[in-house]
XYZ file of C-alpha atoms in Angstrom:
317
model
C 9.997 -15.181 16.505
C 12.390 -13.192 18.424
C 13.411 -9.257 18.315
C 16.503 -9.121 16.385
C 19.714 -6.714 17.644
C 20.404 -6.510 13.311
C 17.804 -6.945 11.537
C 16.399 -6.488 7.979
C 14.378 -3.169 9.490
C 17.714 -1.649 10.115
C 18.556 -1.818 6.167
C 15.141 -0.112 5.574
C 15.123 3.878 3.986
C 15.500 6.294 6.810
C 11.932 7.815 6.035
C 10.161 4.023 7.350
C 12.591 3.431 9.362
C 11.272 6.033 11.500
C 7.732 4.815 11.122
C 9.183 1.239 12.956
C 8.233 0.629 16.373
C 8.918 -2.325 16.686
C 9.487 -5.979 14.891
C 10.649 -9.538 15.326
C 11.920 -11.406 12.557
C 12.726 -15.064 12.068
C 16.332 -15.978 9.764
C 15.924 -17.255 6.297
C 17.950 -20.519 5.374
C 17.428 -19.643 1.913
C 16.001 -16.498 -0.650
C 12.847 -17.139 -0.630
C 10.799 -17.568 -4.115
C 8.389 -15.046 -2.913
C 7.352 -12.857 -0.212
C 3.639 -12.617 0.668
C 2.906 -9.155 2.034
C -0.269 -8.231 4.291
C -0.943 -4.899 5.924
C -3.207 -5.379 8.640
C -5.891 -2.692 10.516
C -9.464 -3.477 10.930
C -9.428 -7.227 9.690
C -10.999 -8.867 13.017
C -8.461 -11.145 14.388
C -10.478 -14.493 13.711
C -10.697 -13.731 9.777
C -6.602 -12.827 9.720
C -5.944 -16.038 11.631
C -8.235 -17.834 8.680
C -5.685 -15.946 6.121
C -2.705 -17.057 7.748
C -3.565 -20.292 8.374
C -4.059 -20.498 4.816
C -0.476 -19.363 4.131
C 0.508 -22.180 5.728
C -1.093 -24.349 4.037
C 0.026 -23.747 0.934
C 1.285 -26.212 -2.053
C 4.600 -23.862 -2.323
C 6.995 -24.014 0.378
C 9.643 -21.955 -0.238
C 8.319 -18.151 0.244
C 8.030 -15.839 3.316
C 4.882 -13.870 4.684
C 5.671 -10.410 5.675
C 3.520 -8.908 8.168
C 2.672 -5.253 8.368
C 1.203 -3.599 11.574
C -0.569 -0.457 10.793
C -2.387 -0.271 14.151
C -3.926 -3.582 15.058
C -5.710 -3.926 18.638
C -4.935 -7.241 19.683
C -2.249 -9.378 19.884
C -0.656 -9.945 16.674
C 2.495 -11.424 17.844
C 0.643 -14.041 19.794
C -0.737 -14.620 16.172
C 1.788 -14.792 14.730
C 3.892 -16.454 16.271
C 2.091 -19.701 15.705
C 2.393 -19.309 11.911
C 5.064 -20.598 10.454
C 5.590 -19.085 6.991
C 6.077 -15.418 9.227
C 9.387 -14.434 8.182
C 8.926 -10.868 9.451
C 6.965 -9.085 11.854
C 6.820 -4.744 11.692
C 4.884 -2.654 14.167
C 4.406 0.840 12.849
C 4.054 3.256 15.131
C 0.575 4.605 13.620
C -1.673 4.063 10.962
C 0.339 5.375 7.885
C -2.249 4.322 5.444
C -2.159 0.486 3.382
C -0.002 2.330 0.757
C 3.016 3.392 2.719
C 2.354 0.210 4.620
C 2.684 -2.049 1.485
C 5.772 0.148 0.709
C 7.467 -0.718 4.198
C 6.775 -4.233 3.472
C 8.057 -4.690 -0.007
C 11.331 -2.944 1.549
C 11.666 -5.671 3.796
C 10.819 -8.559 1.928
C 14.074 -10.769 1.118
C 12.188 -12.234 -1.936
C 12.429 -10.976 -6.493
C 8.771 -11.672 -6.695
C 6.613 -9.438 -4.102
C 2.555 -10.824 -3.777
C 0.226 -8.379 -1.923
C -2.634 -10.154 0.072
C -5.434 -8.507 1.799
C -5.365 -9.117 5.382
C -9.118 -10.396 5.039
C -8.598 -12.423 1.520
C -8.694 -15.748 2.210
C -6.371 -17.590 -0.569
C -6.166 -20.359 -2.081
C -3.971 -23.431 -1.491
C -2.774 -22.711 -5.273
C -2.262 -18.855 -4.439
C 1.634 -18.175 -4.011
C 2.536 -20.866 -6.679
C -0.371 -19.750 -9.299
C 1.264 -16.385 -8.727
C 4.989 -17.878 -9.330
C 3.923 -19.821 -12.725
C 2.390 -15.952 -13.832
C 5.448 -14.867 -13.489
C 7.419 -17.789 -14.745
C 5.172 -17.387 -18.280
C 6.644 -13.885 -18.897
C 4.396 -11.138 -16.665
C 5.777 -8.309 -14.941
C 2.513 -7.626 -12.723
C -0.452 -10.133 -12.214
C -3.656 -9.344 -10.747
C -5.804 -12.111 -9.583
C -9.253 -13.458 -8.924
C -11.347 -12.972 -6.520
C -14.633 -15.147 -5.405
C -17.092 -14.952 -3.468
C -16.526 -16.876 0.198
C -20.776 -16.816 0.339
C -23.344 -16.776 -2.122
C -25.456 -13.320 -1.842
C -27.063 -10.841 -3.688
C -24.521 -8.583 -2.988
C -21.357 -10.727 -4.319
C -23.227 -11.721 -7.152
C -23.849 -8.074 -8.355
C -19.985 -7.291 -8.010
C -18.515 -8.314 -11.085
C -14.972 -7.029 -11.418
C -13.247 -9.289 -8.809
C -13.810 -12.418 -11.588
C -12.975 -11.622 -14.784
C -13.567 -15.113 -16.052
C -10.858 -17.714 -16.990
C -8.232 -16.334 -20.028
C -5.225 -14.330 -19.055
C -5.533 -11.033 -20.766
C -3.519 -8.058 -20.503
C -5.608 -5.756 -17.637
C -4.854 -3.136 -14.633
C -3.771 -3.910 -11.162
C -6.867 -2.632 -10.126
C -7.250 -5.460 -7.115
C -4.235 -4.616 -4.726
C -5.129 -7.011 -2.759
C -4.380 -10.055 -4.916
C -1.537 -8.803 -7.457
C 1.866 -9.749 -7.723
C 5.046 -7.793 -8.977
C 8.648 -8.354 -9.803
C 10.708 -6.513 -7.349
C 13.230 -4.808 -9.612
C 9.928 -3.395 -11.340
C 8.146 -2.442 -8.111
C 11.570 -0.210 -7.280
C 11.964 1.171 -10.483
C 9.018 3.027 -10.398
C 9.212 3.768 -6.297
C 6.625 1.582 -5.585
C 2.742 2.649 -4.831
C 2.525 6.328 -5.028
C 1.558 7.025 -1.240
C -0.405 10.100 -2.004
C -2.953 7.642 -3.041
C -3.089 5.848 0.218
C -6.002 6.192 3.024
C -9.381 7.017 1.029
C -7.750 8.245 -2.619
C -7.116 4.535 -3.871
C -6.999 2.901 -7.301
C -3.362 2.911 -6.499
C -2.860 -0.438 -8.532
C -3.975 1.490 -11.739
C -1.754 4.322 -10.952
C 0.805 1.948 -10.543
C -0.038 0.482 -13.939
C 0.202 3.503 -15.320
C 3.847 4.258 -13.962
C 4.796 0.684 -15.603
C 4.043 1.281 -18.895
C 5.152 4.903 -19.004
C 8.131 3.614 -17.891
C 8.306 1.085 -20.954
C 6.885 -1.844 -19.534
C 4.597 -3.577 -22.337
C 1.376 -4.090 -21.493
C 1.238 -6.702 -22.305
C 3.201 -8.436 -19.438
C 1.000 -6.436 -17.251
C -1.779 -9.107 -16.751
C -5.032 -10.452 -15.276
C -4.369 -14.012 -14.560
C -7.650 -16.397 -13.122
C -4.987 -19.003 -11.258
C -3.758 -16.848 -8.363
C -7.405 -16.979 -6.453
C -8.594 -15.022 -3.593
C -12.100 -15.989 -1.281
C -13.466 -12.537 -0.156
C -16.963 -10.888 0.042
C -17.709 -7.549 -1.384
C -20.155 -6.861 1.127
C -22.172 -8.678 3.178
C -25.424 -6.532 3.624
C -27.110 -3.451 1.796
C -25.189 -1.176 4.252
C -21.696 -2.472 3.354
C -22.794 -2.507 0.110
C -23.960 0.956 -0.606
C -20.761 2.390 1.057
C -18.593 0.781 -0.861
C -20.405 1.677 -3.969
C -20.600 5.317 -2.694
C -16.693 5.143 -1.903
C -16.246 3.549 -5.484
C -17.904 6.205 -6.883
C -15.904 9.379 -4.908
C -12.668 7.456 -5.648
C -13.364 7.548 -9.761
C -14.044 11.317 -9.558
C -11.243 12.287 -7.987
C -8.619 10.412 -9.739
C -10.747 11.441 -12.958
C -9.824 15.169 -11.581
C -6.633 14.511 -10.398
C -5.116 12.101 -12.773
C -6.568 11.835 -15.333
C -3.982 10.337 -17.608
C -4.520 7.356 -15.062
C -8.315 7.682 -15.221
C -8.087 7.440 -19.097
C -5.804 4.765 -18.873
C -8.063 2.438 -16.376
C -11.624 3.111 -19.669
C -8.827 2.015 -22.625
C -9.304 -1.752 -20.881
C -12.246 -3.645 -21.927
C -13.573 -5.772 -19.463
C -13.351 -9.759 -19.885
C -16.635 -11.044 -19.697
C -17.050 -13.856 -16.833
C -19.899 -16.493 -16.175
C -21.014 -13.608 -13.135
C -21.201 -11.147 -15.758
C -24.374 -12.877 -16.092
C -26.813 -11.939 -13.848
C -30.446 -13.262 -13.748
C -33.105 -10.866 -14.047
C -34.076 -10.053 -10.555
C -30.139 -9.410 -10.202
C -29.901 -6.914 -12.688
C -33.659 -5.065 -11.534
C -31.355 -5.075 -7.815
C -28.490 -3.067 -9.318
C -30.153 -0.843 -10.696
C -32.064 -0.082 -7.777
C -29.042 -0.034 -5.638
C -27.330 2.109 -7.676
C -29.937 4.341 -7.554
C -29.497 4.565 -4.353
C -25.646 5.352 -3.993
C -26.427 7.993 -6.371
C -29.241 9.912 -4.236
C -26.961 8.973 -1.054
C -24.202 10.883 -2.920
C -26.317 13.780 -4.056
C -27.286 14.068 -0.265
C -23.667 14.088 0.824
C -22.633 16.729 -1.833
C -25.921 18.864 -0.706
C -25.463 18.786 2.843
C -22.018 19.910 2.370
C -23.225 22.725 0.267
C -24.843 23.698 3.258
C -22.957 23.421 6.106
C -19.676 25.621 4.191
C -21.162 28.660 5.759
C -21.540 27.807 9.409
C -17.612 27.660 8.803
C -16.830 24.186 8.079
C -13.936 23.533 5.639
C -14.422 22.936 2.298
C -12.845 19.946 0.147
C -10.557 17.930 2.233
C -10.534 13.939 1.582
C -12.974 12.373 -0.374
């Protein structure tokens, strides 16, 4: 890949243009029938490598991979330069947040079908053309699946990344494995990037902007073929702050939007085969979640608290 003097960065709105430090870009013989977008931060280098490598192994091989740097620590050209579905390359000059990053890279994506991949979801060698025959049967959005890469406790009690095998009409509510027709993705401006950072469930507000601005929902869909391999957590650490981050995200898009919160509790749930937990599971969750409650309570107390010494009040959740 080589710095370009003209590039597709140049075409890009003037307000992420400016974000652009740098990129390198490799020309297109042909549009692409998709463009895979990542956003990478924290994702150790060994588990994006695993990711890309994927990419390139994939059944499709006509689509791009669009790489977003939001403030990476290694070398990620090095990386990428030795995968060779890497269309584009962008360096931002910060960290702007995985919304406005996923923004920049759905601007620069040369592709009518846009796929969002987490930089530490591992997909499948079906993944870009499950996501293409979605599409091809009608669907505006898909959201994917997501399984486990190991067999824990802690993957087994997270039960909203499978939502079993029937395509049913459902939320974007996994960014990180969805797809979206461009011209839709534009028409409503894309991710709403007050969301990005620590706000999330910008997938559902997302949804939300489709239909009110007459998609039909039912072309709005959670589709089992597009798979992802990713762990929820790893150990009861991870675990508990993701369930506590869960948990602050809800209540303030329940008190912020809450024409989006209402929206995400009108969906019922598919029921999947890890819907059904064994006993001992189910005894764990509860317990858990026991936990992430007191640890909130705690957090909310100790807040309480400290506002008098003359710390700020409210800020990000």
């Amino acid at each position: 890949m080589s710095a370009a003097t003209s590039s597709r960065v140049d075409e890009l709105p003037a307000q992420y243009r400016e974000m652009v430090g740098s990129s390198t870009e490799r020309p297109l013989s042909a549009a692409p029938s998709a463009s895979v977008v990542i956003v990478t931060y924290g994702t150790p280098r060994a588990v994006l490598r695993e990711t890309l490598d994927a990419l390139d192994e994939q059944t499709a091989d006509d689509f791009e991979v669009i790489v977003v740097d939001n403030g990476v620590r290694f070398d990620l050209d090095e990386l990428v330069e030795r995968t060779e579905r890497v269309s584009a390359l962008v360096h931002l000059d910060g960290n702007y947040g995985v919304t406005v990053a996923r923004n920049v890279g759905a601007e620069v994506a040369a592709s009518d079908l846009l796929i969002f991949l987490d930089d530490d979801g591992i997909p499948d060698g079906d993944f870009v053309a499950a996501h293409r025959a979605a599409h091809d049967d009608g669907a505006v959005a898909v959201r994917g699946r997501v399984l486990p890469r190991s067999d824990s406790l802690y993957n087994r009690l997270q039960t909203w990344y499978d939502l079993g095998d029937e395509r049913v009409p459902f939320t974007l509510n996994i960014e990180g494995n969805a797809s979206i027709r461009r011209a839709a993705f534009r028409e409503v401006s894309g991710f709403d990037e007050s969301l990005s950072g620590r706000a999330g469930h910008e997938g559902i507000e997302l949804t939300y902007r489709l239909l009110t601005s007459g998609y039909d929902r039912e072309d709005i869909v959670y589709d089992p073929r597009p798979v992802i391999y990713h762990d929820y957590a790893t150990d009861v650490r991870s675990y508990l702050r993701k369930r506590a981050a869960g948990r602050r995200r809800r209540r303030l898009l329940a008190a912020t939007r809450p024409e989006v919160s209402k929206l995400a509790r009108e969906y019922s749930k598919p029921t999947s085969s890890r819907s059904d937990r064994a006993r001992g599971d189910r005894f764990a969750l509860v317990c858990l979640d026991a936990m992430v409650r007191l640890t909130l309570a705690f957090t909310s107390l100790r807040k309480k608290v400290n506002l008098p010494g003359g710390r700020a009040g409210g800020g990000r959740a």
